[in-house]
PDB file of C-alpha atoms in Angstrom:
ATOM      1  CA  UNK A  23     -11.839 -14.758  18.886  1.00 68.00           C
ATOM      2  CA  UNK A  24     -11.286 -10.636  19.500  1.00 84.00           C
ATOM      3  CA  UNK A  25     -12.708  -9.391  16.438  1.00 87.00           C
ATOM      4  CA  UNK A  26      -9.358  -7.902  15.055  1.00 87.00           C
ATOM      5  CA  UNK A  27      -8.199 -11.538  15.096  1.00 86.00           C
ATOM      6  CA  UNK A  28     -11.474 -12.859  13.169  1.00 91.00           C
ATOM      7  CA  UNK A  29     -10.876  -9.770  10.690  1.00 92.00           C
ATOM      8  CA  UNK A  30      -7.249 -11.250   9.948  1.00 91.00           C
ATOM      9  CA  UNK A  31      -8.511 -14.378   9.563  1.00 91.00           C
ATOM     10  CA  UNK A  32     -11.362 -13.204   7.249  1.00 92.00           C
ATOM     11  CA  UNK A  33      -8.640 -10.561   5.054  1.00 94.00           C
ATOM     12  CA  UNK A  34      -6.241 -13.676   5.069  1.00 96.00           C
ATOM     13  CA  UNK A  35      -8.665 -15.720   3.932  1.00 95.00           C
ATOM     14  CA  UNK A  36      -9.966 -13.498   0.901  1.00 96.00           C
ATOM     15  CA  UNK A  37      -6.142 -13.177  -0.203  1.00 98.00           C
ATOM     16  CA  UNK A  38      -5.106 -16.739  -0.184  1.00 98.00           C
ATOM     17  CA  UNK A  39      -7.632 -16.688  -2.887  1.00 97.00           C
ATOM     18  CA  UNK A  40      -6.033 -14.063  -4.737  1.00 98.00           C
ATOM     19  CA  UNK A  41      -2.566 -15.725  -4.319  1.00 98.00           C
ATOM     20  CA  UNK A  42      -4.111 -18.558  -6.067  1.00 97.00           C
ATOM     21  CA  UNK A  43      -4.875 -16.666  -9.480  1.00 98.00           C
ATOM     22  CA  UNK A  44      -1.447 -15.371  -9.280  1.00 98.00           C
ATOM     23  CA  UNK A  45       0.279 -19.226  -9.290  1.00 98.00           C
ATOM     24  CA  UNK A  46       1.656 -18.215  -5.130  1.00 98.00           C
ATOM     25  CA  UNK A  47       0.732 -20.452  -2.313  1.00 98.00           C
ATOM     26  CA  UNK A  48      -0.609 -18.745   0.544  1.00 98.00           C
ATOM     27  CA  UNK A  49      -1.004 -19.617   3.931  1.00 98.00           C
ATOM     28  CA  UNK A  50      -2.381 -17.861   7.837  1.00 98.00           C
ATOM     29  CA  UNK A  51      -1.381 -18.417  11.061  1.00 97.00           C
ATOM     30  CA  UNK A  52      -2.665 -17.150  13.940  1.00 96.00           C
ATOM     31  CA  UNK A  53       0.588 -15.739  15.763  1.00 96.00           C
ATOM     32  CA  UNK A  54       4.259 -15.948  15.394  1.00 96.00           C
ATOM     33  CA  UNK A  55       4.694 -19.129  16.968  1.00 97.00           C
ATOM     34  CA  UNK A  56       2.459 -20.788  14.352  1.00 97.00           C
ATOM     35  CA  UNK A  57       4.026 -19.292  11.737  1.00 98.00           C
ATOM     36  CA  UNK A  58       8.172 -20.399  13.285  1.00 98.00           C
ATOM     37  CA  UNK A  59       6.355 -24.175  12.827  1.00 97.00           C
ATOM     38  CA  UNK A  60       4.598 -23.522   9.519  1.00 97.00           C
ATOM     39  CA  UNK A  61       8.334 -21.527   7.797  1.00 97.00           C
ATOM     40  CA  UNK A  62       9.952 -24.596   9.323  1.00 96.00           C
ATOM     41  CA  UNK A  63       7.314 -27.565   7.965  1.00 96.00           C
ATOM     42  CA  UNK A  64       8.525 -26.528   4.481  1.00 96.00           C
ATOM     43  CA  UNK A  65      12.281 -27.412   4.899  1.00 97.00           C
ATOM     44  CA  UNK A  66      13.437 -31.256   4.200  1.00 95.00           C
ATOM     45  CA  UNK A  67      16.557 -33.134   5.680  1.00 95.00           C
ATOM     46  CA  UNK A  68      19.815 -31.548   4.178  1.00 95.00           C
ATOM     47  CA  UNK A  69      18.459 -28.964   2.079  1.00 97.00           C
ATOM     48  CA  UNK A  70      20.504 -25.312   1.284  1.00 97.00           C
ATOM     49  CA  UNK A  71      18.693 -22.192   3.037  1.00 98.00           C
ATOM     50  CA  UNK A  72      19.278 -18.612   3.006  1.00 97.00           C
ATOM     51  CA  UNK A  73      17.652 -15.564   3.407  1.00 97.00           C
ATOM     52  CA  UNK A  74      16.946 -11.818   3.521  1.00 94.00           C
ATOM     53  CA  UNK A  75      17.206  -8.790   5.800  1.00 89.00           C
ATOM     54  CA  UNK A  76      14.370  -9.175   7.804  1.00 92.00           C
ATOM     55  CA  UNK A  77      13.234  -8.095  10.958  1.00 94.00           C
ATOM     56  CA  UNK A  78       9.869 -10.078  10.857  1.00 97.00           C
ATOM     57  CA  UNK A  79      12.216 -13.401  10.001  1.00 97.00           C
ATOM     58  CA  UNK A  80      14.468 -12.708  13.270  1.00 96.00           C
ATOM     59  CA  UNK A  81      10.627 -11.476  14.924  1.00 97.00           C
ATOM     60  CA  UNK A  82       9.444 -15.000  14.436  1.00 97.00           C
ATOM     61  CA  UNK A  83      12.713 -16.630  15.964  1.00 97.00           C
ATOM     62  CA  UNK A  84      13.561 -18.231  12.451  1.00 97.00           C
ATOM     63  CA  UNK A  85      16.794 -16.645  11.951  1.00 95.00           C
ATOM     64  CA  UNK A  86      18.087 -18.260  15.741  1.00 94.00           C
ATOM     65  CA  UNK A  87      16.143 -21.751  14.924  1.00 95.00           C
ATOM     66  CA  UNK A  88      18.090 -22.066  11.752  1.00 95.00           C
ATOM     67  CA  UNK A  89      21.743 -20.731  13.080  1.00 93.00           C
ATOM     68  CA  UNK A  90      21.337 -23.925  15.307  1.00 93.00           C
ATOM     69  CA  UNK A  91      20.106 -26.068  13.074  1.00 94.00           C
ATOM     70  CA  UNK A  92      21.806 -28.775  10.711  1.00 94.00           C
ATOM     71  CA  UNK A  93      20.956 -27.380   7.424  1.00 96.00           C
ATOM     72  CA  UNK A  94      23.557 -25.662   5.070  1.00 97.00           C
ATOM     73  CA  UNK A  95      23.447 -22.376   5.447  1.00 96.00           C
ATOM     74  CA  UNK A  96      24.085 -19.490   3.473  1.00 96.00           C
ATOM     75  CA  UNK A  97      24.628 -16.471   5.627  1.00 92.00           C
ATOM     76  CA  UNK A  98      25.632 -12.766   3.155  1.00 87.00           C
ATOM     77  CA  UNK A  99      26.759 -11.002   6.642  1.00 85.00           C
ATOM     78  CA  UNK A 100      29.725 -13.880   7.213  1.00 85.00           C
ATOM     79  CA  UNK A 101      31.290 -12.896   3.908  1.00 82.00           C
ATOM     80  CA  UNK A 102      34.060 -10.793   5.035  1.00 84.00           C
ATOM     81  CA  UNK A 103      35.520  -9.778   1.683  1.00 89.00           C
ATOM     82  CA  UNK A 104      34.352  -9.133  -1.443  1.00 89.00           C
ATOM     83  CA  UNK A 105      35.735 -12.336  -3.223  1.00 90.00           C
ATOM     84  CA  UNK A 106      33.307 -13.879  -0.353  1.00 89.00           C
ATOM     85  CA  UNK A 107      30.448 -12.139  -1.019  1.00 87.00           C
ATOM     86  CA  UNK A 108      30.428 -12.914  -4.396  1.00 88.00           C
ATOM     87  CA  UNK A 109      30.696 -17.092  -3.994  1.00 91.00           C
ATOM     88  CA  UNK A 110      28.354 -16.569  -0.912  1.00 91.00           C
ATOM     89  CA  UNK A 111      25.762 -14.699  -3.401  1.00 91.00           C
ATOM     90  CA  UNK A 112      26.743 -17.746  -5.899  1.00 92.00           C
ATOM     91  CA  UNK A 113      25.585 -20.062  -3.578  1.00 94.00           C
ATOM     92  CA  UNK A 114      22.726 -18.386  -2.388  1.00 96.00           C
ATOM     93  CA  UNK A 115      20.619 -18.077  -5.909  1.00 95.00           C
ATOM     94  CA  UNK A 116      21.024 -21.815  -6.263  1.00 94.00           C
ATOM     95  CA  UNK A 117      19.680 -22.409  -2.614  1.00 97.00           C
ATOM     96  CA  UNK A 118      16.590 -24.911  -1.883  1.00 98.00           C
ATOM     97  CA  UNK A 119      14.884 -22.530   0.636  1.00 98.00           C
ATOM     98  CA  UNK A 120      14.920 -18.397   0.424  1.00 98.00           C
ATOM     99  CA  UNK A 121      13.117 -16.588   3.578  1.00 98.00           C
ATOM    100  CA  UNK A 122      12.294 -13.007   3.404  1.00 97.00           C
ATOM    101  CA  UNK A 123       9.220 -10.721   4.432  1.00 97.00           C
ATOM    102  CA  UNK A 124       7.130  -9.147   1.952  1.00 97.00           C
ATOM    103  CA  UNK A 125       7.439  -4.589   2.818  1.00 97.00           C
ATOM    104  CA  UNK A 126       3.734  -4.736   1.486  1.00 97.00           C
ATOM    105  CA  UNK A 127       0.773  -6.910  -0.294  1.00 98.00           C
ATOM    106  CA  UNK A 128      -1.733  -5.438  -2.054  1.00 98.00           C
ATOM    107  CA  UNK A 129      -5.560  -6.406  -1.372  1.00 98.00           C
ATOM    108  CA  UNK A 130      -5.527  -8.440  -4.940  1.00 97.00           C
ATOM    109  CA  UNK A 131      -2.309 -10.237  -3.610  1.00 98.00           C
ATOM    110  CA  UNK A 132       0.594  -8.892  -5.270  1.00 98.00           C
ATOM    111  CA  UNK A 133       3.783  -8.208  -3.724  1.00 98.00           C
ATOM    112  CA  UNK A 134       5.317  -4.885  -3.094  1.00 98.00           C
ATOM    113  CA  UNK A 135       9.479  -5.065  -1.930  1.00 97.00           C
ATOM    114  CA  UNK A 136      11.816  -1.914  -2.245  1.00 96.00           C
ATOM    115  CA  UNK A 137      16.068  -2.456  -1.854  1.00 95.00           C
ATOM    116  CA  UNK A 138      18.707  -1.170  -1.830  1.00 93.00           C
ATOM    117  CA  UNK A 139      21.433  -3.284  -3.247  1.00 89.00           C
ATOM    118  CA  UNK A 140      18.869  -5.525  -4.597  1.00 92.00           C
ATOM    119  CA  UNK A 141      19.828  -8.986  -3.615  1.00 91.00           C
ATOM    120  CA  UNK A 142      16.680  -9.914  -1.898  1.00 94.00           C
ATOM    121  CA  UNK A 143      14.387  -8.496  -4.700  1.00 96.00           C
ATOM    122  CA  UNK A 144      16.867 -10.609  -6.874  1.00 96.00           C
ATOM    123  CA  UNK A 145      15.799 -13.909  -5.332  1.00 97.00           C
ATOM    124  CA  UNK A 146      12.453 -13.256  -4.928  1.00 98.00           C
ATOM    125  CA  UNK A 147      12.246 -13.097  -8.710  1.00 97.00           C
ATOM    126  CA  UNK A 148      14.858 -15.924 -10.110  1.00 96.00           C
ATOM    127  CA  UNK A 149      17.107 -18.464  -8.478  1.00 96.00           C
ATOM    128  CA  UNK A 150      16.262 -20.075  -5.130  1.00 98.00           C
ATOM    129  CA  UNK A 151      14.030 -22.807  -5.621  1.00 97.00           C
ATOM    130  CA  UNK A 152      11.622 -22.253  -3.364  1.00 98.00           C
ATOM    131  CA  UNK A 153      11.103 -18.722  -1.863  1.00 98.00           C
ATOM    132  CA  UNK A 154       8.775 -18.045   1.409  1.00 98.00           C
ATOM    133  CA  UNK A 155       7.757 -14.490   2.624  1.00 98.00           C
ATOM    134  CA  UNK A 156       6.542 -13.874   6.020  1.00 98.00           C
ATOM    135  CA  UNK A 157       4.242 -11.262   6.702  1.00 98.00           C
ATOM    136  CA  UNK A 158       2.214  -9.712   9.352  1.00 97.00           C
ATOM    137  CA  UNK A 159      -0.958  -8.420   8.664  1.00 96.00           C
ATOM    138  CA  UNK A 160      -0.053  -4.587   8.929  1.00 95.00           C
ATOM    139  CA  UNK A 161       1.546  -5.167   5.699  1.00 97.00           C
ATOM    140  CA  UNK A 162      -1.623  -4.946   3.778  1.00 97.00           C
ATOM    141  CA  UNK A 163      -2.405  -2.132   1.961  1.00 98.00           C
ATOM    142  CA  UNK A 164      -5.294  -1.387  -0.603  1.00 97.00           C
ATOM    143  CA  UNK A 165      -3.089  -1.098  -3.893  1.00 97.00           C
ATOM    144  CA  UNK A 166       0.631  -0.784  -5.946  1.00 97.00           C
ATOM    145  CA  UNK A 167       0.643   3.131  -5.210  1.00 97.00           C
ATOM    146  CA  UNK A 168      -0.204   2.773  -1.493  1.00 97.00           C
ATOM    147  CA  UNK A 169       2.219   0.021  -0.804  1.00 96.00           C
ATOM    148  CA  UNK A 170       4.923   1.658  -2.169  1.00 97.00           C
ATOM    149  CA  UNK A 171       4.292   5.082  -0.376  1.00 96.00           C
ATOM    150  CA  UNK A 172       4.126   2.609   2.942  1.00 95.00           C
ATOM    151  CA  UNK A 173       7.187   1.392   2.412  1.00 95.00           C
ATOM    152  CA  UNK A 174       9.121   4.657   1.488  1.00 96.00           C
ATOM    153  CA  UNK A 175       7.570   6.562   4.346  1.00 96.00           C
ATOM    154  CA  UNK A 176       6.972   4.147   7.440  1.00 93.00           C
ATOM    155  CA  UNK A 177       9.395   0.987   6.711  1.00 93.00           C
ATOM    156  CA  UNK A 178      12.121   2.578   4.820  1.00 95.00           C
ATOM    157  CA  UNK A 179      12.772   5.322   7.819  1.00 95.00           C
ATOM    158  CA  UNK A 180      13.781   2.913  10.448  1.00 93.00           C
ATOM    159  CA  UNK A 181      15.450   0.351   8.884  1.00 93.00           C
ATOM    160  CA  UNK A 182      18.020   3.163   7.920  1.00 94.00           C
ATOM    161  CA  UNK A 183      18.644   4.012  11.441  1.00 95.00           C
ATOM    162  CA  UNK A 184      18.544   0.162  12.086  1.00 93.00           C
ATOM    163  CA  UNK A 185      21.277   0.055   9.583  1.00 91.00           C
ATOM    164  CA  UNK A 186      22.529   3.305  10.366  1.00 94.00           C
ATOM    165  CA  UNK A 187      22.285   4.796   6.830  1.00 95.00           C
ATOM    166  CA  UNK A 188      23.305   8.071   6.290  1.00 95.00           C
ATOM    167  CA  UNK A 189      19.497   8.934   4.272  1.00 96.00           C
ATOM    168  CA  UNK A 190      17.150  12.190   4.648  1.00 95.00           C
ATOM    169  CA  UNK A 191      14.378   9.267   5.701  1.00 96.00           C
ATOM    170  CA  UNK A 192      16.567   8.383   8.627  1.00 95.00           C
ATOM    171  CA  UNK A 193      16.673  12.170  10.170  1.00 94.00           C
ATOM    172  CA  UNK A 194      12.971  13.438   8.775  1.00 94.00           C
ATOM    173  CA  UNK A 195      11.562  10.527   9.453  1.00 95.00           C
ATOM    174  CA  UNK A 196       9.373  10.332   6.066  1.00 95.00           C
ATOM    175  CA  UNK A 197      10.669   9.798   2.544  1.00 95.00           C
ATOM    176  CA  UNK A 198      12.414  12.702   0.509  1.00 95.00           C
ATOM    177  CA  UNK A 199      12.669  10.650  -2.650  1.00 95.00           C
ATOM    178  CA  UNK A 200      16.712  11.231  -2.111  1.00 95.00           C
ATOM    179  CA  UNK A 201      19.527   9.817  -4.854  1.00 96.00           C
ATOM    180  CA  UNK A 202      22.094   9.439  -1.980  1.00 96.00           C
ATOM    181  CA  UNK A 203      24.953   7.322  -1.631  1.00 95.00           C
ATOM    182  CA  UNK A 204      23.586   5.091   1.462  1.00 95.00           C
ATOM    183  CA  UNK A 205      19.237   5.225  -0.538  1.00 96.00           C
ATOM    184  CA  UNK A 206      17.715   1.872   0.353  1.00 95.00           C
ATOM    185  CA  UNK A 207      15.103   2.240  -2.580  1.00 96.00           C
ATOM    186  CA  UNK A 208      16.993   1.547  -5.215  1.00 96.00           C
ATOM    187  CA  UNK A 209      14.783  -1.463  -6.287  1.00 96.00           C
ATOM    188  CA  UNK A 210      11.074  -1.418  -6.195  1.00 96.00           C
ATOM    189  CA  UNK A 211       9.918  -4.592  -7.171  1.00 97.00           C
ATOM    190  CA  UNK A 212       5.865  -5.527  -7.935  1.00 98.00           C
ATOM    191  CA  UNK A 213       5.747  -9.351  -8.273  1.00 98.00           C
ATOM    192  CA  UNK A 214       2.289  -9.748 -10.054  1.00 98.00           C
ATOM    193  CA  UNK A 215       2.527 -13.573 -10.896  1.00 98.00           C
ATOM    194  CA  UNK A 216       4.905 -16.398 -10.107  1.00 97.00           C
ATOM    195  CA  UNK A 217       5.498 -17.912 -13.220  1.00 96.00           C
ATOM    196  CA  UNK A 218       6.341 -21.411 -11.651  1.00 97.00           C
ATOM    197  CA  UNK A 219       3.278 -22.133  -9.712  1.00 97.00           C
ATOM    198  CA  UNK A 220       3.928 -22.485  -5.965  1.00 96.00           C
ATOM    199  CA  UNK A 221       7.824 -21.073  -6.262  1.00 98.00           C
ATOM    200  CA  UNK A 222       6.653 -18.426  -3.954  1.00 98.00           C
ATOM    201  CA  UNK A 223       4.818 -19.420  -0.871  1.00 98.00           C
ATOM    202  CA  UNK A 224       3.265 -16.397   1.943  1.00 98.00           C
ATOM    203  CA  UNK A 225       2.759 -16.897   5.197  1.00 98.00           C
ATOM    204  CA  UNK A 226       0.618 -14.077   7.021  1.00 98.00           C
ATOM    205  CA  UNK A 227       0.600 -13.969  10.308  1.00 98.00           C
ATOM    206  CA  UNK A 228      -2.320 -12.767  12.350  1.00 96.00           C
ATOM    207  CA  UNK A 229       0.233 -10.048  13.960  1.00 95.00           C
ATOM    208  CA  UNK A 230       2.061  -6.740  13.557  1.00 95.00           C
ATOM    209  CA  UNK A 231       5.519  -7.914  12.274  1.00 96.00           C
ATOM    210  CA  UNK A 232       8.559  -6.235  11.165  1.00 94.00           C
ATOM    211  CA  UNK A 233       8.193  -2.441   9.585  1.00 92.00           C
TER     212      UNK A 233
END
């Protein structure tokens, strides 16, 4: 194994442990193709799934694996109105099965996530049954203050253009701590501790995923 890979496999290792103390399962694979099989083990016959933004998620090939599978769905982007979005939001914080990527994890294994509306934050803290980041290794950072200035000044940037949000990040290409109409860090969420033990369950893949 190239040593980068054992050192993934070692860090991985040391914060599955750390997950543990914090009531969060936590689980490694080696690439994204392991960790498509391992999102997927967790699902059961006729169960409700949604999800987040996430580019690790469509990364992975999850988002086009579930679009053709037979499970109910709960898709936010085919709301077309804003009656819909509100029984489609409904719906999703009573789902079985919540996907989304973690923006950061701290080396003690908490869990760093900035929005902008908030509904993904939302879940991750009350609702869905089960909730299941996915998250390469590059989002590891040392501690709270770190992962947060990650996520402001190296995730943040290009998921405005990606969304094409009208945001100082999106033209400077670092964070300018901006109040503006289109700010995707409106919600910066530290999840310390799931208080029902194995509700949240991470997957960390042995890759560079997502932002």
């Amino acid at each position: 194994m190239l040593p980068k890979k054992q050192n993934y496999e070692n860090l991985a290792d040391s914060l599955i442990e750390k997950f543990n103390l914090r009531g969060i399962e936590g689980y490694f694979c080696e690439n994204k193709e392991e960790a498509l099989t391992m999102a997927k083990r967790f699902l059961t016959p006729g169960c409700s799934v949604s999800w987040g933004g996430s580019e690790t998620l469509r990364e992975i090939g999850l988002l086009q694996e579930l679009e053709a599978s037979d499970y109910i769905l709960y898709d936010r982007s085919s709301a077309k109105t804003q009656e819909e979005r509100d029984a489609m939001y409904g719906k999703i914080v009573t789902c079985d099965y919540f996907f989304m990527s973690s923006n950061a994890i701290t080396l003690d294994g908490q869990l760093i996530n900035i929005d902008g509306t908030g509904n993904r934050v939302a879940c991750l803290i009350t609702g869905p049954q089960n909730v299941i980041l996915v998250a390469g290794m590059n989002k590891i950072v040392t501690d709270v203050n770190t992962g947060i200035e990650r996520v402001r000044n190296m995730a943040t940037p290009p998921n405005a253009i990606r969304l094409n949000k009208h945001t100082p990040c999106a033209e400077l290409g670092r964070c300018a701590n901006c109040l503006t109409e289109d700010c995707l860090c409106c919600q910066i969420v530290i999840t310390r501790k799931s208080r029902i033990p194995g509700r949240i369950k991470v997957i960390l893949v042995g890759e560079e995923l997502g932002y």
